[in-house]
Coordinates of C-alpha atoms and ligand atoms in Angstrom, one line a residue:
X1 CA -88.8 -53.5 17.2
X2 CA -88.0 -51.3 19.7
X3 CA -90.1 -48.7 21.4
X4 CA -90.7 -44.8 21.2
X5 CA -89.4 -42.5 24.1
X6 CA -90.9 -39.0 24.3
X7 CA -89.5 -37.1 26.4
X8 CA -92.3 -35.0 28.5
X9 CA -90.5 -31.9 29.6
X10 CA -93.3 -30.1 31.4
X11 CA -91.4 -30.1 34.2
X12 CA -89.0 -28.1 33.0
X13 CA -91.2 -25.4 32.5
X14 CA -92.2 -26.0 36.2
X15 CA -88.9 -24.9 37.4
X16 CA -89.6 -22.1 35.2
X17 CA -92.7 -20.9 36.2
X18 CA -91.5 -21.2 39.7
X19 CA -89.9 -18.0 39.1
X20 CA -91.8 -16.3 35.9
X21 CA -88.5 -16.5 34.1
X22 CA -87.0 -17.8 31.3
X23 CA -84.7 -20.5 32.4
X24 CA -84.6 -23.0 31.9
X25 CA -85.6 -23.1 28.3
X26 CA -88.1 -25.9 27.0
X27 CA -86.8 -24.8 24.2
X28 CA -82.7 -25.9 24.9
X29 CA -84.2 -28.9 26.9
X30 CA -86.0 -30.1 23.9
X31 CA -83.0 -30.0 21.9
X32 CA -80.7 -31.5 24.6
X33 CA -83.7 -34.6 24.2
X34 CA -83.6 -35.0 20.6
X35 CA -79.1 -35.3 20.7
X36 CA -79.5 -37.8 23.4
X37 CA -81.7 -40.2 21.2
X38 CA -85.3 -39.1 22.0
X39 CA -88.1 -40.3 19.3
X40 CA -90.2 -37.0 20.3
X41 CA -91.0 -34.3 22.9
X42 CA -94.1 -34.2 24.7
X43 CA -95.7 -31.2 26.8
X44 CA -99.1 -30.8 28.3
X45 CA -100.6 -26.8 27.4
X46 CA -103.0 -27.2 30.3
X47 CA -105.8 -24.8 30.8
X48 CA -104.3 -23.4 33.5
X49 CA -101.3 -23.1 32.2
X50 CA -99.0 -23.9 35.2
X51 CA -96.1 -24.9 33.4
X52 CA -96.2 -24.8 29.4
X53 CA -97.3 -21.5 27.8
X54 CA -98.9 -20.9 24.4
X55 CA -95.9 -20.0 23.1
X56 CA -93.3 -22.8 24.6
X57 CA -95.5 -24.7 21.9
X58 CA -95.3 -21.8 19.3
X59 CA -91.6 -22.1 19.4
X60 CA -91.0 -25.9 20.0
X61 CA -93.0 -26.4 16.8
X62 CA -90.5 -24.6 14.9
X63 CA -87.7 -25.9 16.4
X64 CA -88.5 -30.0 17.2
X65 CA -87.5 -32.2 14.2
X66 CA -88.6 -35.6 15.8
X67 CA -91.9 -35.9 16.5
X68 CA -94.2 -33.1 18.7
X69 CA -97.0 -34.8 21.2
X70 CA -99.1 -32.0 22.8
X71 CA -101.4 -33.1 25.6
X72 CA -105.3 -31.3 25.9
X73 CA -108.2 -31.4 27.3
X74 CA -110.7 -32.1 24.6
X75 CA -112.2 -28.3 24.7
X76 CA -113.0 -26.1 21.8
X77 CA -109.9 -23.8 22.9
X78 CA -107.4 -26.4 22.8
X79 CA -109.0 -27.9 19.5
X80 CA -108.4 -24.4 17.5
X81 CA -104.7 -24.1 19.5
X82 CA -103.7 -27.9 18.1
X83 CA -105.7 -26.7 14.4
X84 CA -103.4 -23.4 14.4
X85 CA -99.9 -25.1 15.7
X86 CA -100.0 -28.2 13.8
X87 CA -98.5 -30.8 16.3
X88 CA -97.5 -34.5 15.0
X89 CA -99.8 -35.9 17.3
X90 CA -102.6 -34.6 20.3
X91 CA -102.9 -36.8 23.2
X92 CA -106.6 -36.6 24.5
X93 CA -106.0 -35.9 28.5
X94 CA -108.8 -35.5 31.3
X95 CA -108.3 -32.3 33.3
X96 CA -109.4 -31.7 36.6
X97 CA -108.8 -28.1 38.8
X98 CA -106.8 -28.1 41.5
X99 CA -105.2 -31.3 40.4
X100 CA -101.4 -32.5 41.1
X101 CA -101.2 -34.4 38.2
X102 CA -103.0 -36.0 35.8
X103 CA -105.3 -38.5 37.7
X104 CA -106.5 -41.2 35.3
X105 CA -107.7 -41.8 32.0
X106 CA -110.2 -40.0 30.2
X107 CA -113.8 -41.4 30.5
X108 CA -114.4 -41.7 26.7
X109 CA -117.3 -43.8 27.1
X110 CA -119.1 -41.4 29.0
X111 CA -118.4 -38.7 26.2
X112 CA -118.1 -40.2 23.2
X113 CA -119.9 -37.3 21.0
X114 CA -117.8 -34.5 22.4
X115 CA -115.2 -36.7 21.6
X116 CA -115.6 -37.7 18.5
X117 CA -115.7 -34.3 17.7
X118 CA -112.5 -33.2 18.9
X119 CA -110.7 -36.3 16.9
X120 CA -112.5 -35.4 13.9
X121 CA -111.3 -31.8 14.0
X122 CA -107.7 -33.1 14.7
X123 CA -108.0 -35.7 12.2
X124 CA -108.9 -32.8 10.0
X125 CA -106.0 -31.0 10.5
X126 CA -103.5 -34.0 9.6
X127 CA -102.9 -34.5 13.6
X128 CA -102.1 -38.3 14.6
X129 CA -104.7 -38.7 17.5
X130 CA -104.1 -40.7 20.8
X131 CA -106.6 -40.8 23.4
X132 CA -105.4 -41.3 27.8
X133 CA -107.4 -44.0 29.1
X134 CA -107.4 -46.4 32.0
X135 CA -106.9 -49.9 30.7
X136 CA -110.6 -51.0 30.2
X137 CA -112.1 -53.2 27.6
X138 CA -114.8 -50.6 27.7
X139 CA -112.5 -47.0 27.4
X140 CA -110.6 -48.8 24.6
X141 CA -113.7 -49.9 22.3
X142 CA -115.0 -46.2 22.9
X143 CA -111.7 -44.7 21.7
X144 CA -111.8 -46.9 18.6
X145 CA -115.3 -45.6 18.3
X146 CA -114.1 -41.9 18.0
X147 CA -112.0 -43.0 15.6
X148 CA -108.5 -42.1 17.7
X149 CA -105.6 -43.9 16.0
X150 CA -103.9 -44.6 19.0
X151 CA -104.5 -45.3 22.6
X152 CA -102.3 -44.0 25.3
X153 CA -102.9 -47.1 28.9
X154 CA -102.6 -44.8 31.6
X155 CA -100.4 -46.6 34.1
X156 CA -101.0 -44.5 36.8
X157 CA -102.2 -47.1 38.9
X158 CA -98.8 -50.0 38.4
X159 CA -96.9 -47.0 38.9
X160 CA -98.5 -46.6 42.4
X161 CA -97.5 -49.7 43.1
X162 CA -94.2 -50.2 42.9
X163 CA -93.5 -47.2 44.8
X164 CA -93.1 -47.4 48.9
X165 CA -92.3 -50.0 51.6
X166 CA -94.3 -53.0 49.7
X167 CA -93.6 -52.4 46.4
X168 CA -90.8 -55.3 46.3
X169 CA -93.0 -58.0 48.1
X170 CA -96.4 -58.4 49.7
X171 CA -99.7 -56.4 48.8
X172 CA -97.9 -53.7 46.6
X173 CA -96.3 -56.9 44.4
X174 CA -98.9 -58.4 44.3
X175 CA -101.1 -55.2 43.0
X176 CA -98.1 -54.6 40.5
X177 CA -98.9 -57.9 39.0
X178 CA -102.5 -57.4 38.7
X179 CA -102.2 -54.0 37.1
X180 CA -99.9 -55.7 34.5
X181 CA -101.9 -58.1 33.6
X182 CA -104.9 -55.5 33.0
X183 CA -102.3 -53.4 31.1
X184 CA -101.3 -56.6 28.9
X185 CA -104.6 -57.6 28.5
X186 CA -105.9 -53.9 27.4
X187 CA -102.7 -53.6 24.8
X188 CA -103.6 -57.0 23.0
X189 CA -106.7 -56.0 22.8
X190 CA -106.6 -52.9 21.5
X191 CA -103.9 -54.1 19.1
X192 CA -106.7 -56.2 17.9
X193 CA -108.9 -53.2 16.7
X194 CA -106.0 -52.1 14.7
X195 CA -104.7 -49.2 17.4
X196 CA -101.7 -48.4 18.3
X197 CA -100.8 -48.9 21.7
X198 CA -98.9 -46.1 23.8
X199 CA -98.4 -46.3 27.8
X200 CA -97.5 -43.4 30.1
X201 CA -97.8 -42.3 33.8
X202 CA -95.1 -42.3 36.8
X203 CA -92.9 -44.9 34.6
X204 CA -89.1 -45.2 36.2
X205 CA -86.2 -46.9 34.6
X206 CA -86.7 -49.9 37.3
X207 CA -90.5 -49.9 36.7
X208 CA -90.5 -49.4 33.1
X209 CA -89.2 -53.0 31.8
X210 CA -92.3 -55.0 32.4
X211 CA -94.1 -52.4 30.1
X212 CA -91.4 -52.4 27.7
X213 CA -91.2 -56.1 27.2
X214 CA -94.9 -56.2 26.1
X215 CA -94.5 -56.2 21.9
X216 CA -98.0 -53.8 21.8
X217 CA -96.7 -51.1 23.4
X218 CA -94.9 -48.9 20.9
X219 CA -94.2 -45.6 22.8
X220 CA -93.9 -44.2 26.1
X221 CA -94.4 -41.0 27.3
X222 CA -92.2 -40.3 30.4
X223 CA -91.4 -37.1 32.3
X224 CA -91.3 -36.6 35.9
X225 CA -88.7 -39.6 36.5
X226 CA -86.4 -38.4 33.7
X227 CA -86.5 -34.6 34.9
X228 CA -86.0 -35.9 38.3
X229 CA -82.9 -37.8 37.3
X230 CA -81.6 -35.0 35.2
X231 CA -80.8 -33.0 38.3
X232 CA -77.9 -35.7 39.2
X233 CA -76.8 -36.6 35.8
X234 CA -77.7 -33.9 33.4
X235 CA -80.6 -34.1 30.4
X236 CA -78.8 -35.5 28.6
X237 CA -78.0 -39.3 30.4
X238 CA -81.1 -39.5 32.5
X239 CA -82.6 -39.6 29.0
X240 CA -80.3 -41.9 27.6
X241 CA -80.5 -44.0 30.6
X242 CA -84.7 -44.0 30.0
X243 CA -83.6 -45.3 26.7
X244 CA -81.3 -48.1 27.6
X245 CA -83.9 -49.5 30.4
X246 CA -86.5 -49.6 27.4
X247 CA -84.3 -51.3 25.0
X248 CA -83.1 -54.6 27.5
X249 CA -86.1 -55.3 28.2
X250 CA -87.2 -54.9 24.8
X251 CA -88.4 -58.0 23.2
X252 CA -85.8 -59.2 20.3
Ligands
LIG301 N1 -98.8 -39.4 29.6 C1 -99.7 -38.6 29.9 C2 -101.0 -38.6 29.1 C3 -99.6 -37.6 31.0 O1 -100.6 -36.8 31.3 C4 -98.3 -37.6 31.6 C5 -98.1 -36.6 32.7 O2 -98.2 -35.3 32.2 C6 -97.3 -38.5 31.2 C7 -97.6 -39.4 30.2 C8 -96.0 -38.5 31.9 O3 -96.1 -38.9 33.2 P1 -94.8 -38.7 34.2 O4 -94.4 -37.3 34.2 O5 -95.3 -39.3 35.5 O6 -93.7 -39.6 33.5

């Protein structure tokens, strides 16, 4: 079977915000996703709100017909803003100020009761509920715990790795491997518990096989690389070319 592709398009709305305007539209870029063969949009309403606004979600909830993924910060703000707009799905995200990006999983097992609380509220509201977490036996059993439906392995880390000089041999290789095995090992298991497995963070075309030729994972969340790409080949083919790289390594 193959995987899900949502299409993050944050960045979009970075290029945006870069000059309080309104190109270019989440909205058109959202659509321009969903013709080139997307499975969903995803976009992060952070509480800063540096790049999606309250009403990029407003309007993208009218107008997405495949499948909505809003990322938040478990808060009581973002809980009532996911009740009132009604996404398919909330990813669960760890926020930090001053932050570039998203730095790691959220620590679930530190905070199980605040998040428990969040998911039943969600859960509430009909919302599909996926939690961001580092691939730890420990994160994953407290996500099931919460009662999330779906776990999204941050991959943050292998990303890290097969960026720069030694990514292709030596110490980066070598800590590319590792972090797949942890990420293979985390997917199975949280397979086991009956969760579905997502896996997101600095994922490439090149980088992205491995992941996709694991059978667990059934989505990915991508942005940055696809955004990046779009600048040389339009939104269009840098999502369709996200797409092909998922489906050959896909297991048949
Ligand atoms: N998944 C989650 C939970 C994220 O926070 C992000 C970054 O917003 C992504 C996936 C996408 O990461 P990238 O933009 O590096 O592809």
């Amino acid at each position: 079977m193959n995987a899900r592709l949502n299409v993050n398009i944050d960045h979009i709305a970075t290029i945006r915000q870069a000059r309080r305007t309104i190109q270019p539209s989440v909205i058109a870029a959202a659509m321009e996703c969903e013709e080139a063969g997307a499975d969903g949009i995803t976009v992060h309403l952070r509480q800063d709100r540096r790049h999606i606004q309250d009403r990029d979600v407003e309007l993208l909830r009218q107008v997405v017909t495949t499948y909505l993924n809003v990322e938040l910060a478990a808060t009581d703000e973002m809980l009532s803003i996911a009740e009132r707009l009604g996404p398919d799905a909330v990813s669960l995200v760890p926020e930090s100020p001053g932050e570039i990006t998203t730095e790691g999983g959220l620590d679930v097992a530190a905070n199980v009761g605040t998040i428990r609380d969040t998911v039943d509220g969600l859960k509430s509201a009909g919302i599909f509920v996926s939690i961001f977490i580092d691939p730890e036996e420990k994160q994953i059993v407290a996500a099931a715990n919460c009662g999330a439906h779906q776990i999204e392995i941050c991959t943050a880390e292998y990303a890290k790795a097969t960026l720069g000089s030694s990514a292709a041999h030596g110490a980066g290789k070598q800590r590319a491997e590792a972090e797949l095995n942890r990420i293979a090992q985390a997917a199975r298991f949280a397979d086991s518990l009956g969760l579905t497995v997502a896996a997101g963070h600095g994922l490439t075309t090149k980088n992205v096989r491995p992941l996709a030729a694991m059978p667990q994972i059934s989505e990915f969340n991508i942005g940055h690389h696809i955004i990046s790409r779009a600048v040389f080949l339009g939104l269009r083919d840098a999502v369709r070319e996200m797409i092909a790289a998922i489906s050959a390594a896909r297991p048949k």
